[in-house]
PDB file of C-alpha atoms in Angstrom:
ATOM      1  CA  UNK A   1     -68.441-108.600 -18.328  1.00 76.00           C
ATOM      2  CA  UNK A   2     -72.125-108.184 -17.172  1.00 75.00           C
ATOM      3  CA  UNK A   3     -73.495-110.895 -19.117  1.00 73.00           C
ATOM      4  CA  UNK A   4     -70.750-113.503 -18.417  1.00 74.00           C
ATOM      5  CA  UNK A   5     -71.054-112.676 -14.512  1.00 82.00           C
ATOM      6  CA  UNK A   6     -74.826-111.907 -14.630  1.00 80.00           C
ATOM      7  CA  UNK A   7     -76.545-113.302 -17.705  1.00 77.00           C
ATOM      8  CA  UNK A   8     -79.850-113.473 -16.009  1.00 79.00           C
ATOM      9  CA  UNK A   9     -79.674-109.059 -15.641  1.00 78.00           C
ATOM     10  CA  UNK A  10     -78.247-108.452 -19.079  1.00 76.00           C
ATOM     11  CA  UNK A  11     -81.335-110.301 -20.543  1.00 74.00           C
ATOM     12  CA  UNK A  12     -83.955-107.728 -19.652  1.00 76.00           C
ATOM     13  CA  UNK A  13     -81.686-104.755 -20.272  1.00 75.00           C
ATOM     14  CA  UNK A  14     -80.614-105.623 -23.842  1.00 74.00           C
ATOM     15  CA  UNK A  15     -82.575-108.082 -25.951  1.00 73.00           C
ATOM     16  CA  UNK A  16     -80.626-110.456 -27.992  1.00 71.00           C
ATOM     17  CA  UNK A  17     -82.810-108.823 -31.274  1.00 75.00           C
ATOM     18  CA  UNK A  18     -81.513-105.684 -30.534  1.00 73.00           C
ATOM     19  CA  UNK A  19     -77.836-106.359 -30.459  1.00 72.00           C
ATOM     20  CA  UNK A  20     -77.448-107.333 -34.054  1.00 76.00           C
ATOM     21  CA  UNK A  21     -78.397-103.713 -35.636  1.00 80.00           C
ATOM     22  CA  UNK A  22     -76.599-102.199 -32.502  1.00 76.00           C
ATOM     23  CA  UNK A  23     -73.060-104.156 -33.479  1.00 77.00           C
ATOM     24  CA  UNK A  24     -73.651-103.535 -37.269  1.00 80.00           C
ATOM     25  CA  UNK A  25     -74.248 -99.722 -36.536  1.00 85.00           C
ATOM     26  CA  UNK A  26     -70.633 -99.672 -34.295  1.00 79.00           C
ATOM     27  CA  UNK A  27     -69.035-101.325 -36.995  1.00 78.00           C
ATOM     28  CA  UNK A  28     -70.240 -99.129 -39.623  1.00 84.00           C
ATOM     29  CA  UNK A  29     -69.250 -96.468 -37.265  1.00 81.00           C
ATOM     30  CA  UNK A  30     -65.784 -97.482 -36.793  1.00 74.00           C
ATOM     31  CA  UNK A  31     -65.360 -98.127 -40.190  1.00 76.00           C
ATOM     32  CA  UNK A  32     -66.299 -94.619 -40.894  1.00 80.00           C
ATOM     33  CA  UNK A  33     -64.514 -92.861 -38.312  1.00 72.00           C
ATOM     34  CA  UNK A  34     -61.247 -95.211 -39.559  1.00 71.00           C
ATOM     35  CA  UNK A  35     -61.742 -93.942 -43.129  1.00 74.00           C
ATOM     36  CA  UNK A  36     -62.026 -89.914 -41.857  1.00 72.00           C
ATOM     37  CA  UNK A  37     -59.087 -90.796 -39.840  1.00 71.00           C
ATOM     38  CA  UNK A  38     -57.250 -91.809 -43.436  1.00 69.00           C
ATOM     39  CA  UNK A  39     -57.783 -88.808 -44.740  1.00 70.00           C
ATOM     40  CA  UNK A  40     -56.004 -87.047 -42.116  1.00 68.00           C
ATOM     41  CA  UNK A  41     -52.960 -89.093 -43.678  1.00 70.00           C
ATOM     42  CA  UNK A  42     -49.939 -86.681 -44.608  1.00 71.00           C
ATOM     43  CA  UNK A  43     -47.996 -88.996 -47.541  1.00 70.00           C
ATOM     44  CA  UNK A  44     -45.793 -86.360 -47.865  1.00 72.00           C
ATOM     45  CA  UNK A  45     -43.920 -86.512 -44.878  1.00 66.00           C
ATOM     46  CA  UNK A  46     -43.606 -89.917 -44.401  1.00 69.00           C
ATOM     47  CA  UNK A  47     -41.500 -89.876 -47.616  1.00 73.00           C
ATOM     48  CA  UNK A  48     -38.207 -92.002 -47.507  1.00 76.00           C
ATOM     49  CA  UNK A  49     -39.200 -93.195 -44.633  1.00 76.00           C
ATOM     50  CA  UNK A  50     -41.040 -96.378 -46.276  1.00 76.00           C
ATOM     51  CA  UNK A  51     -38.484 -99.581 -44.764  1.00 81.00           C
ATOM     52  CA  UNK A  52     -38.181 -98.320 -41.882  1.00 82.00           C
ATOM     53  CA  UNK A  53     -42.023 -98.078 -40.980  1.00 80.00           C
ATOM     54  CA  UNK A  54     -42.493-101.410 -42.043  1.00 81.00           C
ATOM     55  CA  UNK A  55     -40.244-102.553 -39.998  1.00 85.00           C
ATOM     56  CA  UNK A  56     -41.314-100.785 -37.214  1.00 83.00           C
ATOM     57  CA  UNK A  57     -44.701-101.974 -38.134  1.00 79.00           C
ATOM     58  CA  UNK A  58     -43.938-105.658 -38.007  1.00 83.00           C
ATOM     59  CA  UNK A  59     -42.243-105.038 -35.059  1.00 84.00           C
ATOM     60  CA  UNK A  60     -44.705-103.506 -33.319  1.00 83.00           C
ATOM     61  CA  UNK A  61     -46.633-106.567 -33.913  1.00 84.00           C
ATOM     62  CA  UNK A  62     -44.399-109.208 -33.293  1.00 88.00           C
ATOM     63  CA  UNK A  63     -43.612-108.990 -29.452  1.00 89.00           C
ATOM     64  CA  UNK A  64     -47.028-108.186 -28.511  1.00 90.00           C
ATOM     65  CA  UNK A  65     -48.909-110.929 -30.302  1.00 91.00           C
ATOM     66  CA  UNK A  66     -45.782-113.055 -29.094  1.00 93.00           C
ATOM     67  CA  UNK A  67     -46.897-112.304 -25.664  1.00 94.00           C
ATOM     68  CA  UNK A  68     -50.603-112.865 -26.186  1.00 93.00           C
ATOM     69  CA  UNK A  69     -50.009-116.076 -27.823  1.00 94.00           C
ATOM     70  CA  UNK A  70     -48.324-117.142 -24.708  1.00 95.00           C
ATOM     71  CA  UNK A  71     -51.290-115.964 -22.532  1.00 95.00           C
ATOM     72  CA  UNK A  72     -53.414-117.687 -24.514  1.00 93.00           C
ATOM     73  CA  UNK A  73     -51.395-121.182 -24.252  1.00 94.00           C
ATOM     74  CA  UNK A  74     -51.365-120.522 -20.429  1.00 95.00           C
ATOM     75  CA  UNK A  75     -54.974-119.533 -20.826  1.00 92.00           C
ATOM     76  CA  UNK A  76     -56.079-123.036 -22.750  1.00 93.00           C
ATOM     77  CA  UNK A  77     -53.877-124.632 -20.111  1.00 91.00           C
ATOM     78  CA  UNK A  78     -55.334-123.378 -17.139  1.00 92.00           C
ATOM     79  CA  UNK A  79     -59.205-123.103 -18.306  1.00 90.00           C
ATOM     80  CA  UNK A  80     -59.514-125.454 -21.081  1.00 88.00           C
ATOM     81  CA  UNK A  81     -62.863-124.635 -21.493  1.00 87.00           C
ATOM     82  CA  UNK A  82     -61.941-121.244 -22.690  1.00 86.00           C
ATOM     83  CA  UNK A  83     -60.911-122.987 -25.828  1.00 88.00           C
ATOM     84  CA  UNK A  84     -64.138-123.921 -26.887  1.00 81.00           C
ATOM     85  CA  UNK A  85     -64.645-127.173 -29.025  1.00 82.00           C
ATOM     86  CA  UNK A  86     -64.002-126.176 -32.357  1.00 79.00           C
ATOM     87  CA  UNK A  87     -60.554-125.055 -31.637  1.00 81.00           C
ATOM     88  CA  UNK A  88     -57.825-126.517 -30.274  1.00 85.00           C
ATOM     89  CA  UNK A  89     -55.098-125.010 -28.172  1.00 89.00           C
ATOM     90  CA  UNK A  90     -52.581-123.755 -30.673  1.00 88.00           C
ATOM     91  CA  UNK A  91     -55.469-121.617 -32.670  1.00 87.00           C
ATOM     92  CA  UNK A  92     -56.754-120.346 -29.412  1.00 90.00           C
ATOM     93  CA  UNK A  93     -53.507-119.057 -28.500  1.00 92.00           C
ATOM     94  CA  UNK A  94     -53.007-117.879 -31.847  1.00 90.00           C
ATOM     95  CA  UNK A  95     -55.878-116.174 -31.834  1.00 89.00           C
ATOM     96  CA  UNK A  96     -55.336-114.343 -28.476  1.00 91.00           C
ATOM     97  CA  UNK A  97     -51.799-113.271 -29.969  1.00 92.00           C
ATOM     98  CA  UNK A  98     -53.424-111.616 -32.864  1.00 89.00           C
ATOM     99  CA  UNK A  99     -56.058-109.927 -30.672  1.00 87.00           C
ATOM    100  CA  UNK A 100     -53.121-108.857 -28.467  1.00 89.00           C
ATOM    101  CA  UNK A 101     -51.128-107.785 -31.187  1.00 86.00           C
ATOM    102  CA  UNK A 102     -53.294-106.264 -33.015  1.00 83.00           C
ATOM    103  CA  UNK A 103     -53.519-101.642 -32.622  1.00 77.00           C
ATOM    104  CA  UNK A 104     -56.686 -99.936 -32.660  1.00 76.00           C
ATOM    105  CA  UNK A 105     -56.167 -97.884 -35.182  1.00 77.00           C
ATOM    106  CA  UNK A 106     -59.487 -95.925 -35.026  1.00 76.00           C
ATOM    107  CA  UNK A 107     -58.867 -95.333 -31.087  1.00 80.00           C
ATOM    108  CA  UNK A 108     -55.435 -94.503 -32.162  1.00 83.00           C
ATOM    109  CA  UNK A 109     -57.035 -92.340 -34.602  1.00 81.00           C
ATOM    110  CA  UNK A 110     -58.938 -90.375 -32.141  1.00 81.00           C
ATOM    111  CA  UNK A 111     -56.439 -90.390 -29.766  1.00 86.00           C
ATOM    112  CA  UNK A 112     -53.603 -88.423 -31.812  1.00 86.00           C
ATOM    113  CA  UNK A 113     -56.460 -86.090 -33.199  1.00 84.00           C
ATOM    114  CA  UNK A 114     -57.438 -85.131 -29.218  1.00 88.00           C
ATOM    115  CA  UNK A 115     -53.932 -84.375 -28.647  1.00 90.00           C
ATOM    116  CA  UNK A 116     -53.254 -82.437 -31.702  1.00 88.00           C
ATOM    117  CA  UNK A 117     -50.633 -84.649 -33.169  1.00 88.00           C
ATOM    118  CA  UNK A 118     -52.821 -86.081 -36.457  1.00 81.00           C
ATOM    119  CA  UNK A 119     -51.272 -83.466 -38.455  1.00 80.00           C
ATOM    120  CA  UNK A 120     -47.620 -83.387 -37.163  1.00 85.00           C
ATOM    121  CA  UNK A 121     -44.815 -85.881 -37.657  1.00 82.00           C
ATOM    122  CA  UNK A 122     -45.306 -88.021 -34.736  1.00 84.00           C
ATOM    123  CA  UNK A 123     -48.603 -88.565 -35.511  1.00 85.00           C
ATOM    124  CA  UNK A 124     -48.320 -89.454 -38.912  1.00 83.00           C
ATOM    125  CA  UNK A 125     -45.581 -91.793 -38.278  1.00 85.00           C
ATOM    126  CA  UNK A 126     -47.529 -93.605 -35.416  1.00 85.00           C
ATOM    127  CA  UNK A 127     -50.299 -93.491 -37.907  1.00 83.00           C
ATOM    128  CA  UNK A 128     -48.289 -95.562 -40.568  1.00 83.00           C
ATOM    129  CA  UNK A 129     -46.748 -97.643 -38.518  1.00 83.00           C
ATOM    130  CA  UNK A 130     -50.113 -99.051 -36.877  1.00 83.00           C
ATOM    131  CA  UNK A 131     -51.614 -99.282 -40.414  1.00 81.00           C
ATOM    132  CA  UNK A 132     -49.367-101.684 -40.946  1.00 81.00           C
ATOM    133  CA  UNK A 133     -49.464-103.470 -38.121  1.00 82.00           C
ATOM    134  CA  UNK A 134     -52.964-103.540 -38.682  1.00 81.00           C
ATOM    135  CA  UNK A 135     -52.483-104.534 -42.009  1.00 80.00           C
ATOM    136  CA  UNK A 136     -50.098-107.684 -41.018  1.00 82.00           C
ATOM    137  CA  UNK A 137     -52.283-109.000 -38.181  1.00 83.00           C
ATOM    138  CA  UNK A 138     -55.645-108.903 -40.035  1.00 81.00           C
ATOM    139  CA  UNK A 139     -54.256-110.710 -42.835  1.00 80.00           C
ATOM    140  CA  UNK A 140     -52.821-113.419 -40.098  1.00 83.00           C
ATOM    141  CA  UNK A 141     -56.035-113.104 -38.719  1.00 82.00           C
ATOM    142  CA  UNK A 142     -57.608-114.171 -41.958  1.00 79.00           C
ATOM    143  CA  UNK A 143     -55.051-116.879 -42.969  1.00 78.00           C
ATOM    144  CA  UNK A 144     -55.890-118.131 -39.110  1.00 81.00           C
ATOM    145  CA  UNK A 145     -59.640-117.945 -40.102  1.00 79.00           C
ATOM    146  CA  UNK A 146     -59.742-119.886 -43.547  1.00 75.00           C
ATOM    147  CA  UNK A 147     -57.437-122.606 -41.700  1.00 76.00           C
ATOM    148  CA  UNK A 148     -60.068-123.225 -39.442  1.00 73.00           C
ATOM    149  CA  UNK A 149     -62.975-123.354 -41.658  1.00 71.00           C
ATOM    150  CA  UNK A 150     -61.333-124.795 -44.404  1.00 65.00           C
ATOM    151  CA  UNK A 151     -58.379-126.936 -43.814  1.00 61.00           C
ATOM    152  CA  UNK A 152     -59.766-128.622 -40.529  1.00 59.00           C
ATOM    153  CA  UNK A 153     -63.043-128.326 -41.353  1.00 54.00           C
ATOM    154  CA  UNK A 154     -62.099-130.446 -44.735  1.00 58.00           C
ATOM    155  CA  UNK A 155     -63.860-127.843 -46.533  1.00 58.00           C
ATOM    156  CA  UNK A 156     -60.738-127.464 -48.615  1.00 60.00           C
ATOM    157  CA  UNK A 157     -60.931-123.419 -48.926  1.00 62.00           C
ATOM    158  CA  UNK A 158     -57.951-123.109 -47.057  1.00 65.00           C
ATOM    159  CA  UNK A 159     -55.234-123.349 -49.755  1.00 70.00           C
ATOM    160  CA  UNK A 160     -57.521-121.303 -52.360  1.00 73.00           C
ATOM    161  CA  UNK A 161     -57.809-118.238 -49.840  1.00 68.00           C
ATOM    162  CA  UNK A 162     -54.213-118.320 -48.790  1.00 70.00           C
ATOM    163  CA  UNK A 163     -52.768-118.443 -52.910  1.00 78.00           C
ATOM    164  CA  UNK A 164     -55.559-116.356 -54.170  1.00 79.00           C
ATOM    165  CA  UNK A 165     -54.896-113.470 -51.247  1.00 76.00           C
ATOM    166  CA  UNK A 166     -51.807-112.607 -52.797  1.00 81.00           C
ATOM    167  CA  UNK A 167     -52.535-113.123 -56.057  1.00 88.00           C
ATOM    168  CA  UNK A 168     -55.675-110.258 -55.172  1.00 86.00           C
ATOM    169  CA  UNK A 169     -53.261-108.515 -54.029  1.00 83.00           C
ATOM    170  CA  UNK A 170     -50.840-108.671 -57.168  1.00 89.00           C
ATOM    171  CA  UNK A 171     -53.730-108.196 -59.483  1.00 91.00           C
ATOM    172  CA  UNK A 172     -54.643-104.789 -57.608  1.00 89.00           C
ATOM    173  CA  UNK A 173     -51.810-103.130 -56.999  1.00 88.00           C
ATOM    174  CA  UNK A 174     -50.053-104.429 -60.292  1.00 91.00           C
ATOM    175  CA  UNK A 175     -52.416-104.127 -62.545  1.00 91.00           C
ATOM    176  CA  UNK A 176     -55.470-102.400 -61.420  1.00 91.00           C
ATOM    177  CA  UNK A 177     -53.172 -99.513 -59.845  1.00 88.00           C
ATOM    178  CA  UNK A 178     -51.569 -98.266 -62.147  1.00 90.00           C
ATOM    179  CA  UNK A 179     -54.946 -98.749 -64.425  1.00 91.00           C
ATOM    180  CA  UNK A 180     -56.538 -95.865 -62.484  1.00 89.00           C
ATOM    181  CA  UNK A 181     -53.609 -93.833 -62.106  1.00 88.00           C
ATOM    182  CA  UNK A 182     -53.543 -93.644 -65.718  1.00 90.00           C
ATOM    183  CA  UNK A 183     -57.062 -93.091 -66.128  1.00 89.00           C
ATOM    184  CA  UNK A 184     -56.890 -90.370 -63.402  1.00 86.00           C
ATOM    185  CA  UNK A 185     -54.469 -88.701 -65.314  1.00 85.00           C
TER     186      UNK A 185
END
């Protein structure tokens, strides 16, 4: 917020060569912290319980990035310069949906573990259900991504990374999978 009000006192607070290894250290953080967070994860009692958390999941992410995709037309609308020129409109929007949509997992992480719930049944369950809502909206997020490098950029590495993302996907948990399960066995 500082440096879009006040770019001229963010300058000699935080130089621009010092924010790269500062935002790859958070990510690696919140990668981290995401992955201790996983291990908190109880399989056992979200057992049986598999449809209905995806569809909880997917709805938990539908309405919200619904909403933010709206905001976002209103937003390119209004302020057209928010769009930027190497958008148009309709990714903006989609964008701001995903972002909108989109749970922070890790905060939600931290959050349940403050409050004592990572290890009961509510927890668990919220757990799930944002994984795959996380899940959903990053892949949208990455189908929204290739589109605009690839198919409007004429690159022509849209269509590869939307067949070969399920296909990855296939080859993992079909084959590879049940490869290590044997092997761990």
């Amino acid at each position: 917020l500082l440096g879009r009000l006040a770019p001229e006192l963010v300058a000699p607070l935080i130089s621009p060569q010092a924010l790269a290894p500062l935002s790859g250290i958070a990510t690696l953080a919140v990668i981290l912290f995401a992955f201790v967070i996983g291990l908190h994860a109880d399989v056992g009692l979200l057992r049986g319980r598999g449809p209905a958390l995806v569809w909880i999941g997917i709805g938990s992410a539908f309405l919200p990035t619904l909403l933010g995709a709206g905001a976002g037309l209103l937003l390119a609308h209004q302020y057209p310069e928010t769009v930027g020129p190497q958008a148009s409109a309709g990714e903006f929007a989609a964008a701001v949906g995903i972002c909108a949509g989109v749970t922070a997992l890790p905060v939600l992480g931290a959050i349940l573990l403050q409050m004592g719930l990572l290890r009961q049944r509510l927890g668990q369950l919220a757990l799930a259900c944002a994984a795959i809502n996380d899940a959903l909206l990053w892949l949208i997020l990455a189908g929204l991504l290739a589109y605009g490098a690839g198919w409007r950029a004429g690159g022509g590495t849209f269509w590869p990374v939307l067949v070969g993302g399920p296909l990855y996907l296939l080859l993992v948990f079909g084959l590879v999978r049940p490869a290590l399960a044997r092997l761990a066995t």
